[in-house]
Tab-separated table of C-alpha atoms and ligand atoms in Angstrom:
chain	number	residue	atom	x	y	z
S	1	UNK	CA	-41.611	6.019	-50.297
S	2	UNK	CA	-42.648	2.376	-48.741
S	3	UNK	CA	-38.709	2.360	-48.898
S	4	UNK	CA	-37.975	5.338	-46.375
S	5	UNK	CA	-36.015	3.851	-43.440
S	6	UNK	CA	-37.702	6.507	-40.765
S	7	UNK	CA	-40.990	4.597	-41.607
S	8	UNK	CA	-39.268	1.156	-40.785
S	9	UNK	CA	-37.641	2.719	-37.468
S	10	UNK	CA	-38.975	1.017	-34.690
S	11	UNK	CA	-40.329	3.044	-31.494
S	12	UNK	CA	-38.528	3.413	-28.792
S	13	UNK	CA	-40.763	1.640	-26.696
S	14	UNK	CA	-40.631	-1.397	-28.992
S	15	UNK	CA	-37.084	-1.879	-28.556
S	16	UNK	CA	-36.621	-1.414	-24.969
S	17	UNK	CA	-39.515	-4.266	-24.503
S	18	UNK	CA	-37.295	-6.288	-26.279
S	19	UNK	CA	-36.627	-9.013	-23.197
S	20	UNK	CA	-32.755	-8.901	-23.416
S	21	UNK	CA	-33.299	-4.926	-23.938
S	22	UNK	CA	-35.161	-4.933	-21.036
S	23	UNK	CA	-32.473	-7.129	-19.025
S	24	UNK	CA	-29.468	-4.970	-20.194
S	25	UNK	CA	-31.648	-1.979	-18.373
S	26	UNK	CA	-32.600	-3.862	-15.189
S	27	UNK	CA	-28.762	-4.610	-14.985
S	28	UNK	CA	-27.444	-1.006	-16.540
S	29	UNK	CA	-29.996	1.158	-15.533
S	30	UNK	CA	-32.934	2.216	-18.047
S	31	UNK	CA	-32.472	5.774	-18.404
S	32	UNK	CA	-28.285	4.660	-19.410
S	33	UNK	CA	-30.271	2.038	-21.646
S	34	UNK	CA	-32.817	4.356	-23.288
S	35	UNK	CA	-30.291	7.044	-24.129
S	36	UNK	CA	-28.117	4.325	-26.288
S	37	UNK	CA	-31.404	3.210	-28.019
S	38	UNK	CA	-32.487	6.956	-29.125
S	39	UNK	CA	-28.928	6.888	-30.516
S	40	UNK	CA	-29.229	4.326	-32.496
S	41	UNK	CA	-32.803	4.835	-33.666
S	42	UNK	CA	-31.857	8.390	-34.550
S	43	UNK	CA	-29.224	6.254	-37.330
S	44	UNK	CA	-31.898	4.036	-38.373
S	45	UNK	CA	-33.913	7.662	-39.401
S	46	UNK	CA	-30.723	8.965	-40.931
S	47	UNK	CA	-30.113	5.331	-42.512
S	48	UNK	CA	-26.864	4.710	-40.987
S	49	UNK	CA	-28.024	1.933	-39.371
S	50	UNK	CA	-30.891	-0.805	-40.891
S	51	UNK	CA	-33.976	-0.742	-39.150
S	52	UNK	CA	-33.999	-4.218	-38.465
S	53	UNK	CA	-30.856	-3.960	-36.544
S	54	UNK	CA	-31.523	-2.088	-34.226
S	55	UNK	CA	-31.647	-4.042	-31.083
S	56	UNK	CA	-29.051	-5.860	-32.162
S	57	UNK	CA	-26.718	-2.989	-32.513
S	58	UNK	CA	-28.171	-1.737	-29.073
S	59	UNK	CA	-27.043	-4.638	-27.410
S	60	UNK	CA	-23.719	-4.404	-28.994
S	61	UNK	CA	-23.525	-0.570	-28.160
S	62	UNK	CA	-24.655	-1.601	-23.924
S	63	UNK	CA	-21.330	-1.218	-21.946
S	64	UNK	CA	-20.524	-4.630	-20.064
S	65	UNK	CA	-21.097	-2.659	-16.726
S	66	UNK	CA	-22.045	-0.162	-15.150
S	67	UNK	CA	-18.631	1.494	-14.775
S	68	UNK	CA	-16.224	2.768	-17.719
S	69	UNK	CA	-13.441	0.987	-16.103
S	70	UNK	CA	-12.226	-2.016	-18.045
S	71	UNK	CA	-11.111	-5.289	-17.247
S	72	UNK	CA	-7.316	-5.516	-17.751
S	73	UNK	CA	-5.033	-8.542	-17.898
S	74	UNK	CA	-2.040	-7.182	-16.696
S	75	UNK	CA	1.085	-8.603	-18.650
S	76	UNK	CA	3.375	-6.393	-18.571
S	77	UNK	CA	5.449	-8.269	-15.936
S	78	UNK	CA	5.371	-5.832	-13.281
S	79	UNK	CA	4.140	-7.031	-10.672
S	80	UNK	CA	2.567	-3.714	-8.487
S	81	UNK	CA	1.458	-1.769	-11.957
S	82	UNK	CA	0.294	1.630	-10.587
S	83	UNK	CA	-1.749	2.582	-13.590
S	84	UNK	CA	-3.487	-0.669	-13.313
S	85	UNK	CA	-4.401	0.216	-9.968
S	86	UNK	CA	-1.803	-1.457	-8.300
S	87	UNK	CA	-2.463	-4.759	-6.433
S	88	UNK	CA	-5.393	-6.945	-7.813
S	89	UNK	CA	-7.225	-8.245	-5.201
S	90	UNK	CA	-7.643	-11.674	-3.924
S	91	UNK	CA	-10.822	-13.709	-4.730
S	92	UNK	CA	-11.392	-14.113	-1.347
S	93	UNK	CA	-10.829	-10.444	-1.001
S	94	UNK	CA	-13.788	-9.728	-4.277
S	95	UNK	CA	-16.079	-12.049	-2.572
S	96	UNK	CA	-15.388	-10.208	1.093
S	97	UNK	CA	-16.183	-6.773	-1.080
S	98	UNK	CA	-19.215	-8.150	-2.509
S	99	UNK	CA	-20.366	-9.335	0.876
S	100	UNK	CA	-19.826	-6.382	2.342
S	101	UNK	CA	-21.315	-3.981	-0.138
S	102	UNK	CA	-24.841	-3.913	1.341
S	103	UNK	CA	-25.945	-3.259	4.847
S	104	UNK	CA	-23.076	-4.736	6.876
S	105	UNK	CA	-21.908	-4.963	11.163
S	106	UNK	CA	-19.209	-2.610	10.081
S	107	UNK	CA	-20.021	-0.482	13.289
S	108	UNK	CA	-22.655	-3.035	15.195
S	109	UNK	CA	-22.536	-5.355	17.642
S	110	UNK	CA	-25.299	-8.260	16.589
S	111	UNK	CA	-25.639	-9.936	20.117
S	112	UNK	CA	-26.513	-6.507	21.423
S	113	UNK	CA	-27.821	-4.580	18.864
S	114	UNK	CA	-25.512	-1.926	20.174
S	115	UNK	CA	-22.871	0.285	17.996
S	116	UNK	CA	-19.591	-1.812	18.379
S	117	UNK	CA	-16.365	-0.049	17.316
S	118	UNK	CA	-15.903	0.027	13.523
S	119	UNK	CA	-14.032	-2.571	11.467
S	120	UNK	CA	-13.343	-5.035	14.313
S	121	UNK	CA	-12.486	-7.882	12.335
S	122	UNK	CA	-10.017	-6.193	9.537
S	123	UNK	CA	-7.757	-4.705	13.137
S	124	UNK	CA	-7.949	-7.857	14.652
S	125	UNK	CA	-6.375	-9.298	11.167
S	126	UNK	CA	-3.802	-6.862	10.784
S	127	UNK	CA	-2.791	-6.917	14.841
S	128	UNK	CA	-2.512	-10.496	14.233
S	129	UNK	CA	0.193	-10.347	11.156
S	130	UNK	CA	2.471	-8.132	13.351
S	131	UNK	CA	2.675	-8.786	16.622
S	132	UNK	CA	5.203	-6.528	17.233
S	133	UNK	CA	2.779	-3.603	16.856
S	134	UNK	CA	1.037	-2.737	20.044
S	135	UNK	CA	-1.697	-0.966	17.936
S	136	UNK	CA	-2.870	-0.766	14.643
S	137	UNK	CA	-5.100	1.652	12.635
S	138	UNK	CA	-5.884	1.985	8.868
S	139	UNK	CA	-6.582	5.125	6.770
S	140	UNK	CA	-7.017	5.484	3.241
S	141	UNK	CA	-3.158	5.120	1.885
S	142	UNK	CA	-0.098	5.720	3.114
S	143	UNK	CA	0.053	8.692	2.146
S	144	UNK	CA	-2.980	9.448	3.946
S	145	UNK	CA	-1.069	7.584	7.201
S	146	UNK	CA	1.870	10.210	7.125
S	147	UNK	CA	-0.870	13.194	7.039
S	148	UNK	CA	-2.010	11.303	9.770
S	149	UNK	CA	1.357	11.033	11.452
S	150	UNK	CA	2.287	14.901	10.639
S	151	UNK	CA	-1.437	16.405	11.557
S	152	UNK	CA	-1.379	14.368	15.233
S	153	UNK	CA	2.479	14.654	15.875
S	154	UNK	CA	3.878	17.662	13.831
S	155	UNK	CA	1.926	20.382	16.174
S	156	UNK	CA	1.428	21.927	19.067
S	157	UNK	CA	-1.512	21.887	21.186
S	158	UNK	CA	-1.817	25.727	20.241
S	159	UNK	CA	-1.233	24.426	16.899
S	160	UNK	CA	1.936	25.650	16.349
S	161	UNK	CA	4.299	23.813	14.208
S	162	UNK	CA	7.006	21.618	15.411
S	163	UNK	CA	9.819	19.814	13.360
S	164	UNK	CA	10.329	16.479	11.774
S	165	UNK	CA	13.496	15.673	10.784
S	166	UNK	CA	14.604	13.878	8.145
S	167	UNK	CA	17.807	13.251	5.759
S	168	UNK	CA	18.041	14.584	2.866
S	169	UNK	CA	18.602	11.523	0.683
S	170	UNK	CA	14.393	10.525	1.880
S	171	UNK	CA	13.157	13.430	0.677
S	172	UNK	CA	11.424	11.441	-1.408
S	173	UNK	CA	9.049	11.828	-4.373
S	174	UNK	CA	6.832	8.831	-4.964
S	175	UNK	CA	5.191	9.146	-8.800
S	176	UNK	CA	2.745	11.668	-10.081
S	177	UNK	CA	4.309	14.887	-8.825
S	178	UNK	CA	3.531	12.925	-4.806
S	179	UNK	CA	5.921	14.486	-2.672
S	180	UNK	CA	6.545	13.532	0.783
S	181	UNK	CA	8.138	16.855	2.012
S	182	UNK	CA	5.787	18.771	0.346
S	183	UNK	CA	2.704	17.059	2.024
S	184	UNK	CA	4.431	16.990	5.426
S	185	UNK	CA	4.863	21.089	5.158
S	186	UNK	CA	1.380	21.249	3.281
S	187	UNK	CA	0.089	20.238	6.595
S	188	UNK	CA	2.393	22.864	9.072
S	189	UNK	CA	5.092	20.404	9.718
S	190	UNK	CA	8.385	22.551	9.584
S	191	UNK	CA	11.096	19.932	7.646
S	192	UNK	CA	14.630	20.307	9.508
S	193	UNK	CA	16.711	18.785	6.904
S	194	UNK	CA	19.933	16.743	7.996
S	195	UNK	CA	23.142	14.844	5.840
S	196	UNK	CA	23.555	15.360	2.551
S	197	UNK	CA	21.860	13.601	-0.848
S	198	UNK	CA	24.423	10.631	-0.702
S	199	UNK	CA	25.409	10.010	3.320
S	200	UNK	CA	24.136	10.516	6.909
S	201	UNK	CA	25.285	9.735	9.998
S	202	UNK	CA	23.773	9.632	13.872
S	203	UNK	CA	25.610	12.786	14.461
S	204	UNK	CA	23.584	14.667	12.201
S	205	UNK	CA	20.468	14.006	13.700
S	206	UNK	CA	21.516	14.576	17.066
S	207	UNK	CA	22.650	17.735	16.111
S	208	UNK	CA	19.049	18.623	14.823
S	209	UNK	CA	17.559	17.761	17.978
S	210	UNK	CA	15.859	20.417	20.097
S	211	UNK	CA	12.725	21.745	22.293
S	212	UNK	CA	10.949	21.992	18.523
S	213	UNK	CA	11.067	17.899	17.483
S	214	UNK	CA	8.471	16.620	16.913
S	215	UNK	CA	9.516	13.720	15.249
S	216	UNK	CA	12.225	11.592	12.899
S	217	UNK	CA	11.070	10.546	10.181
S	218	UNK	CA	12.914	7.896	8.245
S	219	UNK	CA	11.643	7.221	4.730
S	220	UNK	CA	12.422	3.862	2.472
S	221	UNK	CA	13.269	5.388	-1.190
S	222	UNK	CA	11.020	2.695	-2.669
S	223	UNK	CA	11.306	3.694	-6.183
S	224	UNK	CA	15.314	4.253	-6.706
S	225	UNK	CA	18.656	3.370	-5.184
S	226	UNK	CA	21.771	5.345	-4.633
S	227	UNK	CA	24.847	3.570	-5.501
S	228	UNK	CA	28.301	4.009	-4.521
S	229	UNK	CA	29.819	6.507	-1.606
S	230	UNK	CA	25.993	5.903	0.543
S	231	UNK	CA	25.563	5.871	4.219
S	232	UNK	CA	22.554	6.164	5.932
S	233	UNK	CA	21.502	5.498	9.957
S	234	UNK	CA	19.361	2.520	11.079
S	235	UNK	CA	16.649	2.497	12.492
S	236	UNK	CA	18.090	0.901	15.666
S	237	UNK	CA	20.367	3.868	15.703
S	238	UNK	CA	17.471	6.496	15.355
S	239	UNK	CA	15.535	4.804	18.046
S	240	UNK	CA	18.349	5.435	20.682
S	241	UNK	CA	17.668	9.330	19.594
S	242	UNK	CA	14.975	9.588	22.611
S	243	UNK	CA	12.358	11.149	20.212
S	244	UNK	CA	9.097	9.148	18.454
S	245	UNK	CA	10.773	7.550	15.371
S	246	UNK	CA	8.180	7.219	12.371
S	247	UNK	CA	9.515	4.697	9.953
S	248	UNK	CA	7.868	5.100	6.408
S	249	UNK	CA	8.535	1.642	4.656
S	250	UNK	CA	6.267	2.134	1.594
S	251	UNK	CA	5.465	-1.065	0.279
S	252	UNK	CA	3.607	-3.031	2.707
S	253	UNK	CA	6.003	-5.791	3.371
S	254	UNK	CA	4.887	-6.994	7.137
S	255	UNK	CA	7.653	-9.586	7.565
S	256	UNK	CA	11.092	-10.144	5.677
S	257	UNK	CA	10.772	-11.329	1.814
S	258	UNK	CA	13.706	-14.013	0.898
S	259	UNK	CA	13.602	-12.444	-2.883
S	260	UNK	CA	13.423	-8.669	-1.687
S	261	UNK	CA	16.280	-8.430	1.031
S	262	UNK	CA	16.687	-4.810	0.669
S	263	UNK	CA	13.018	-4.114	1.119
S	264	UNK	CA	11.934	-3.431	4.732
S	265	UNK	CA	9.106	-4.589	6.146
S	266	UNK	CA	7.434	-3.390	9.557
S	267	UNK	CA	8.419	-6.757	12.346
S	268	UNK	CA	11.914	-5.942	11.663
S	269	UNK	CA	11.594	-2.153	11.946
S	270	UNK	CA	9.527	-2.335	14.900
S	271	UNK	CA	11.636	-4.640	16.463
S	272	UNK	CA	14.653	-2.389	15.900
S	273	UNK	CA	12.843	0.315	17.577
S	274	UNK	CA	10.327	2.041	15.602
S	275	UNK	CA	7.370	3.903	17.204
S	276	UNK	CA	5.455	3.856	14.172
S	277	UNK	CA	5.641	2.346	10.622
S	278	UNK	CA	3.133	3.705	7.748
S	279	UNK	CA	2.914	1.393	4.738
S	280	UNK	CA	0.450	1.118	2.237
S	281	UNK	CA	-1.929	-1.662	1.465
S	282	UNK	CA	-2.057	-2.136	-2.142
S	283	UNK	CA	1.547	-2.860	-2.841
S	284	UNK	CA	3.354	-6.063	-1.324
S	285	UNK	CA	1.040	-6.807	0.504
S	286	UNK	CA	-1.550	-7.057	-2.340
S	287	UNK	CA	-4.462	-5.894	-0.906
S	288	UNK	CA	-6.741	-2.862	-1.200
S	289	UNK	CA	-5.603	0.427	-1.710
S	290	UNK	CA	-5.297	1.571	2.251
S	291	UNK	CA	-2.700	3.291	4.670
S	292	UNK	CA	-1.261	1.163	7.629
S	293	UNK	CA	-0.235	2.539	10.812
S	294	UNK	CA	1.407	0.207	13.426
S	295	UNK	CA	3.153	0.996	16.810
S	296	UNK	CA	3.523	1.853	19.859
S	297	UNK	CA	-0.155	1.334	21.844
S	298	UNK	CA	-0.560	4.942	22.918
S	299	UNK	CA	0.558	6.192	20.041
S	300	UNK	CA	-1.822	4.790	17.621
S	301	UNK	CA	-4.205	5.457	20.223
S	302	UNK	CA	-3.234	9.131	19.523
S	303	UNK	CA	-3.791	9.229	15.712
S	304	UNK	CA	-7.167	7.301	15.967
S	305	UNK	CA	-8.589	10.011	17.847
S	306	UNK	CA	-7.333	12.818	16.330
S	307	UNK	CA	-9.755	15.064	14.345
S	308	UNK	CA	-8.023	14.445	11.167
S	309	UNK	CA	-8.606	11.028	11.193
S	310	UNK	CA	-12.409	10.930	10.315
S	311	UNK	CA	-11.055	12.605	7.109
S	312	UNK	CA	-9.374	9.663	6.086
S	313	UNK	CA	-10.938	6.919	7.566
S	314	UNK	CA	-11.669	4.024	5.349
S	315	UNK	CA	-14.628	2.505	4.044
S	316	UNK	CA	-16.317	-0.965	4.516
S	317	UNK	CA	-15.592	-2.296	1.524
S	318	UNK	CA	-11.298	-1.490	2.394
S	319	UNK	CA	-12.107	-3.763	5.528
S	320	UNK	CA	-13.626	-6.500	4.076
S	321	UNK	CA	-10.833	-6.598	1.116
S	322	UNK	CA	-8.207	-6.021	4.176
S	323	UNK	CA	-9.177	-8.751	6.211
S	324	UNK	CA	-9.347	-11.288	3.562
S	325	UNK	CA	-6.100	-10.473	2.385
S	326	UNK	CA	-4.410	-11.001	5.674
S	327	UNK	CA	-6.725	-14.056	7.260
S	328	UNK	CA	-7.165	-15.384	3.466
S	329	UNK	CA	-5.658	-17.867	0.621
S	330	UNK	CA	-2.233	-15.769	-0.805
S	331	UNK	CA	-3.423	-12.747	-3.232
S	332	UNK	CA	-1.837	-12.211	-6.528
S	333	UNK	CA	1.223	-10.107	-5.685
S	334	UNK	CA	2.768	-12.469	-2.880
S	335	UNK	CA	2.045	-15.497	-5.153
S	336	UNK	CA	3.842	-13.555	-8.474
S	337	UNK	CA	6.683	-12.934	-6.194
S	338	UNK	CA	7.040	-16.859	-5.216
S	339	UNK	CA	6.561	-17.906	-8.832
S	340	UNK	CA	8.725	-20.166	-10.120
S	341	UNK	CA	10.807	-19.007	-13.785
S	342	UNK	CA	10.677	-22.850	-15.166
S	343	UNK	CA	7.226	-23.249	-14.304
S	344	UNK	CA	6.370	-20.093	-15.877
S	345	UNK	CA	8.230	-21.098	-19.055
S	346	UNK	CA	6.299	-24.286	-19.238
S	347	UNK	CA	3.257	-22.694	-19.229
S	348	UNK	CA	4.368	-20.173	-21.839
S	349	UNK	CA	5.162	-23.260	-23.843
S	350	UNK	CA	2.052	-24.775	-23.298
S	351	UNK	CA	0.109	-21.683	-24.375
S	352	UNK	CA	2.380	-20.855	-27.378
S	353	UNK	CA	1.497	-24.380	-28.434
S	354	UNK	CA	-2.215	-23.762	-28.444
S	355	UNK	CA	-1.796	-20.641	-30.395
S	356	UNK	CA	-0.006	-22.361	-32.968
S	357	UNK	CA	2.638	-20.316	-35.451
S	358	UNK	CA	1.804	-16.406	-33.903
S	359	UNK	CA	3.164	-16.803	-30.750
S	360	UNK	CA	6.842	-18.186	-28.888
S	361	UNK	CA	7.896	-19.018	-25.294
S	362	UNK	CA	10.824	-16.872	-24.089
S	363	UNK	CA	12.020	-16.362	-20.621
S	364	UNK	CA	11.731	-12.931	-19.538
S	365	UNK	CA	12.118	-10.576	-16.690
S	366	UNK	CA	9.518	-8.752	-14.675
S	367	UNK	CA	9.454	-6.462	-11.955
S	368	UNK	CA	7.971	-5.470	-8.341
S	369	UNK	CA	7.166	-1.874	-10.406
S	370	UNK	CA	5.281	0.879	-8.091
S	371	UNK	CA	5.571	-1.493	-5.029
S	372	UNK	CA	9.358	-1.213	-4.304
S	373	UNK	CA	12.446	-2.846	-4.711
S	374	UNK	CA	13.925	-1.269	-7.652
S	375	UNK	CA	16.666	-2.830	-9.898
S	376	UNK	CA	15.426	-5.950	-8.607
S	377	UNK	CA	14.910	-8.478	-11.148
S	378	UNK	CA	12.086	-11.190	-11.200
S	379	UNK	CA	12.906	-13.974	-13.560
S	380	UNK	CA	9.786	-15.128	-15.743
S	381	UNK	CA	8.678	-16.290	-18.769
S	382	UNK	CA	6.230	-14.235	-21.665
S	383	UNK	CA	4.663	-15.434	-24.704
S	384	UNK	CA	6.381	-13.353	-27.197
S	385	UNK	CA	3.798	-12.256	-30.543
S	386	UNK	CA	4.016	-9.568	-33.335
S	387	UNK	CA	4.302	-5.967	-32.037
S	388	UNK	CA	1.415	-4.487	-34.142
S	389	UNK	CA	-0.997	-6.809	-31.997
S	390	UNK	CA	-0.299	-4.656	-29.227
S	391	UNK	CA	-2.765	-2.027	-29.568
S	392	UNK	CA	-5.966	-4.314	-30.322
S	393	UNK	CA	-5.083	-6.904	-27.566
S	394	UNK	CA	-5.404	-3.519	-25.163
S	395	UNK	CA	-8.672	-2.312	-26.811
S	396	UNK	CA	-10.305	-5.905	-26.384
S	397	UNK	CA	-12.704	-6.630	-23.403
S	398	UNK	CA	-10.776	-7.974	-21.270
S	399	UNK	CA	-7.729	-5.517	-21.800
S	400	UNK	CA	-4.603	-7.428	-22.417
S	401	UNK	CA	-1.485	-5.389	-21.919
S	402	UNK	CA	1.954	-6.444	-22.773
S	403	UNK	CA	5.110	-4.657	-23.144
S	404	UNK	CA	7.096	-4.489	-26.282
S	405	UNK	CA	10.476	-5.493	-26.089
S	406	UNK	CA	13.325	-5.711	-29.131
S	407	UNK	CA	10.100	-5.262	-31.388
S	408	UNK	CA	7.935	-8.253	-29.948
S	409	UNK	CA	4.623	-7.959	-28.166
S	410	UNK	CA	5.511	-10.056	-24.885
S	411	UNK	CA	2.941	-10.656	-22.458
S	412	UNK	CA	4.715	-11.985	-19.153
S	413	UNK	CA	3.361	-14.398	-17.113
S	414	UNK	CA	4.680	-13.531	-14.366
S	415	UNK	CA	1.317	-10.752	-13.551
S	416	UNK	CA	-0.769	-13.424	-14.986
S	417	UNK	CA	-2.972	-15.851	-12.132
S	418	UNK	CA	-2.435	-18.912	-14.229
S	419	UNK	CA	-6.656	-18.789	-14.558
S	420	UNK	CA	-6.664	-16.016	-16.625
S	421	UNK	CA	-4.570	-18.257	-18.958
S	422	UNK	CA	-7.663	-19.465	-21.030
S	423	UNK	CA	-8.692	-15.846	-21.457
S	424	UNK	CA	-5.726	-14.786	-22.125
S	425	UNK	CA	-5.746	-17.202	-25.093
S	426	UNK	CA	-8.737	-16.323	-26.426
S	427	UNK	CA	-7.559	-12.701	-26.131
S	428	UNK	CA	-5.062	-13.373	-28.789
S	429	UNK	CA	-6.556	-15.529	-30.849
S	430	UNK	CA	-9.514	-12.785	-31.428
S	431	UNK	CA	-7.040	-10.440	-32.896
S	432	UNK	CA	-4.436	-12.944	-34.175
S	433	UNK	CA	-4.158	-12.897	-38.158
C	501	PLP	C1	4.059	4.342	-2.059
C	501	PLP	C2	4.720	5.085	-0.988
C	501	PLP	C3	4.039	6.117	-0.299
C	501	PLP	C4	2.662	6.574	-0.672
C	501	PLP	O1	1.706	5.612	-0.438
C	501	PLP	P1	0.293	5.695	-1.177
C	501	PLP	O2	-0.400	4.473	-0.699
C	501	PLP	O3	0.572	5.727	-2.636
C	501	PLP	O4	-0.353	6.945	-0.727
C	501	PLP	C5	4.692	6.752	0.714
C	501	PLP	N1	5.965	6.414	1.045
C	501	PLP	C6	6.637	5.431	0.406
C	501	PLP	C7	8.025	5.119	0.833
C	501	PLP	C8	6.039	4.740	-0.629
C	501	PLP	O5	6.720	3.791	-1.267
């Protein structure tokens, strides 16, 4: 009987005095805490678990935060990877979120102790990056910016619907069943439809034209490309039309990109005439997940005092991420685009090196992914290992995930910030044979 593990199973109380017990629930939260301790004291009674180890298989148990989302290294090589929530953030930009977590002057003026207008420093930011926008407001994506667009433009006073138009080859669906027609008419917009899937020409807008439009709307198809007999208008074109022309570039690109000619970004488009451009934030750009709107003065003006737009304003922590990532040192996604292929393959080299026989150098190929420019290749470099390491390098803490390609593990280094590279070592050899 002196044997019988439920006499040997420490009290609850015990273990959570237990001073790194006790830490893990100051950090975690002690009800989170207490619940994983009953668990495992209820498998010391059953003897699934020795009585002696029970803190020790507590601690082991505590989640590393208090959030289920993981840590990921992204290697797959594409560089905007939507199901890794798109654009990691700057350093600056996690230490301008941290700052502004607490209480913060989001909406206060210091010297006066008065409300100020909210998020004074992020708009300044972004009004400085294009100065070709007479105003500039932010909402929660871009999605969110053409709901925007659609609730303040798309109606009536009386709130009766008017008409965007917009070719049919932009009738674009952007990933997970996102529609951009079908949100526009979600919110009363009537679609008048011009061209045909493959060409479109001035004439066919004009045609559409009447007392009803509300709008054009003129939508980049960020995530394919139509090859071969293609025409479409440009925006220069559209803004002779005499109507507000809302240019939907997608990814975020403020100026021209030397590597992404075909992607548009907003000076050029609002130099060519463009009343508005919507982009979002956490693609090109590589900032947090937000909704741009820049344009015309009065008509920014217009959606910022809208009723809608309290419904999709964004939160402190967006500004503070925001401004750092326009005022601040270059974030991840800019800096993977201006990577260099050789010095990527030198560091591959180096890395393979340190992991001895497992793993090779081999130049690769990555991708801009959720962000835009399809087709477009990015050369880089991966450290190429066997494929059956794939699945625990994703379950590790950090996450590492590659992609497996002719029946190697490669994890590009192209998504990597070359300070992850020690981690990312260590990542591999944990699960290495
Ligand atoms: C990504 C994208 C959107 C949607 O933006 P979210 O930030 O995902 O809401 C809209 N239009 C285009 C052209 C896009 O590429």
């Amino acid at each position: 009987m002196t044997d019988d593990p439920r006499r040997r199973t420490p009290r609850t109380d015990a273990v959570l005095a237990d001073p790194a017990v006790a830490a893990a629930a100051v950090r975690l939260g002690r009800a989170r805490v207490k619940g994983i301790v009953v668990e495992v004291l209820d498998e010391c009674r059953t003897g699934a678990v020795p009585p002696q180890d029970a803190v020790a298989v507590v601690l082991d148990r505590l989640p590393a935060a208090a959030t289920t989302l993981r840590r990921v290294v992204n290697a797959t090589g594409v560089v905007v990877h939507t199901n890794l929530g798109r654009a990691p953030l700057s350093a600056a930009a996690v230490e301008a979120v941290a700052r502004a977590a607490g209480a913060t002057d989001v909406e206060m003026d210091l010297a006066s102790g008065r409300r100020g207008p909210r998020g004074t420093g992020a708009l300044a930011a972004l009004a400085a990056a294009v100065p070709d926008a007479g105003g500039v407001h932010v909402v929660n994506n871009g999605a969110a910016a053409l709901a925007l667009v659609a609730c303040a433009l798309g109606q009536t006073e009386m709130g009766r619907a008017r008409e965007a138009v917009i070719a049919r080859g932009e009738l674009v669906e952007i990933g997970d069943g996102f529609r951009i027609p079908e949100l526009l008419e979600s919110l009363g917009v009537r679609l008048r439809e011009v061209g045909t899937t493959n060409r479109v020409r001035l004439a066919d807008y004009e045609a559409a034209l009447g007392a009803d439009t509300a709008f054009v709307l003129k939508v980049h198809p960020s995530n394919f490309r139509v090859e071969g007999f293609t025409s479409a208008v440009s925006v220069a074109e559209l803004a002779s039309l005499g109507v507000p022309l809302v240019v939907d570039i997608g990814s975020g690109l403020l100026a021209p990109h030397p590597r992404l000619p075909d992607e548009p970004d907003a000076a050029t488009v609002l130099r060519a005439g463009a009343d508005l451009v919507t982009a979002s934030g956490d693609k090109l750009l590589g900032g947090p997940q937000c909704g741009l709107l820049l344009g015309e003065a009065g008509l920014v003006q217009r959606l910022r005092r809208h009723p809608f737009a309290r419904a999709l304003r964004v939160d402190k922590l967006t500004l503070a991420a925001l401004e750092a990532t326009l005022t601040g040192p270059v974030p991840p996604v800019p800096a993977a685009l201006a990577a260099r292929p050789e010095e990527l393959l030198a560091r591959a080299t180096r890395l393979a090196r340190q992991l001895g026989g497992v793993a090779s150098a081999v130049p690769s190929q990555g991708r801009v992914g959720g962000g835009g420019a399809p087709g477009v290749p990015l050369p880089s470099a991966a450290l190429a290992l066997p494929a059956a390491l794939a699945a625990p390098l994703r379950l590790g803490d950090p996450a590492v995930v590659g992609h497996v390609h002719d029946g190697r593990l490669h994890l590009d280094l192209l998504t990597v910030p070359e300070e992850l590279d020690e981690v990312l070592v260590e990542a591999v050899r944990r699960v290495a044979p």
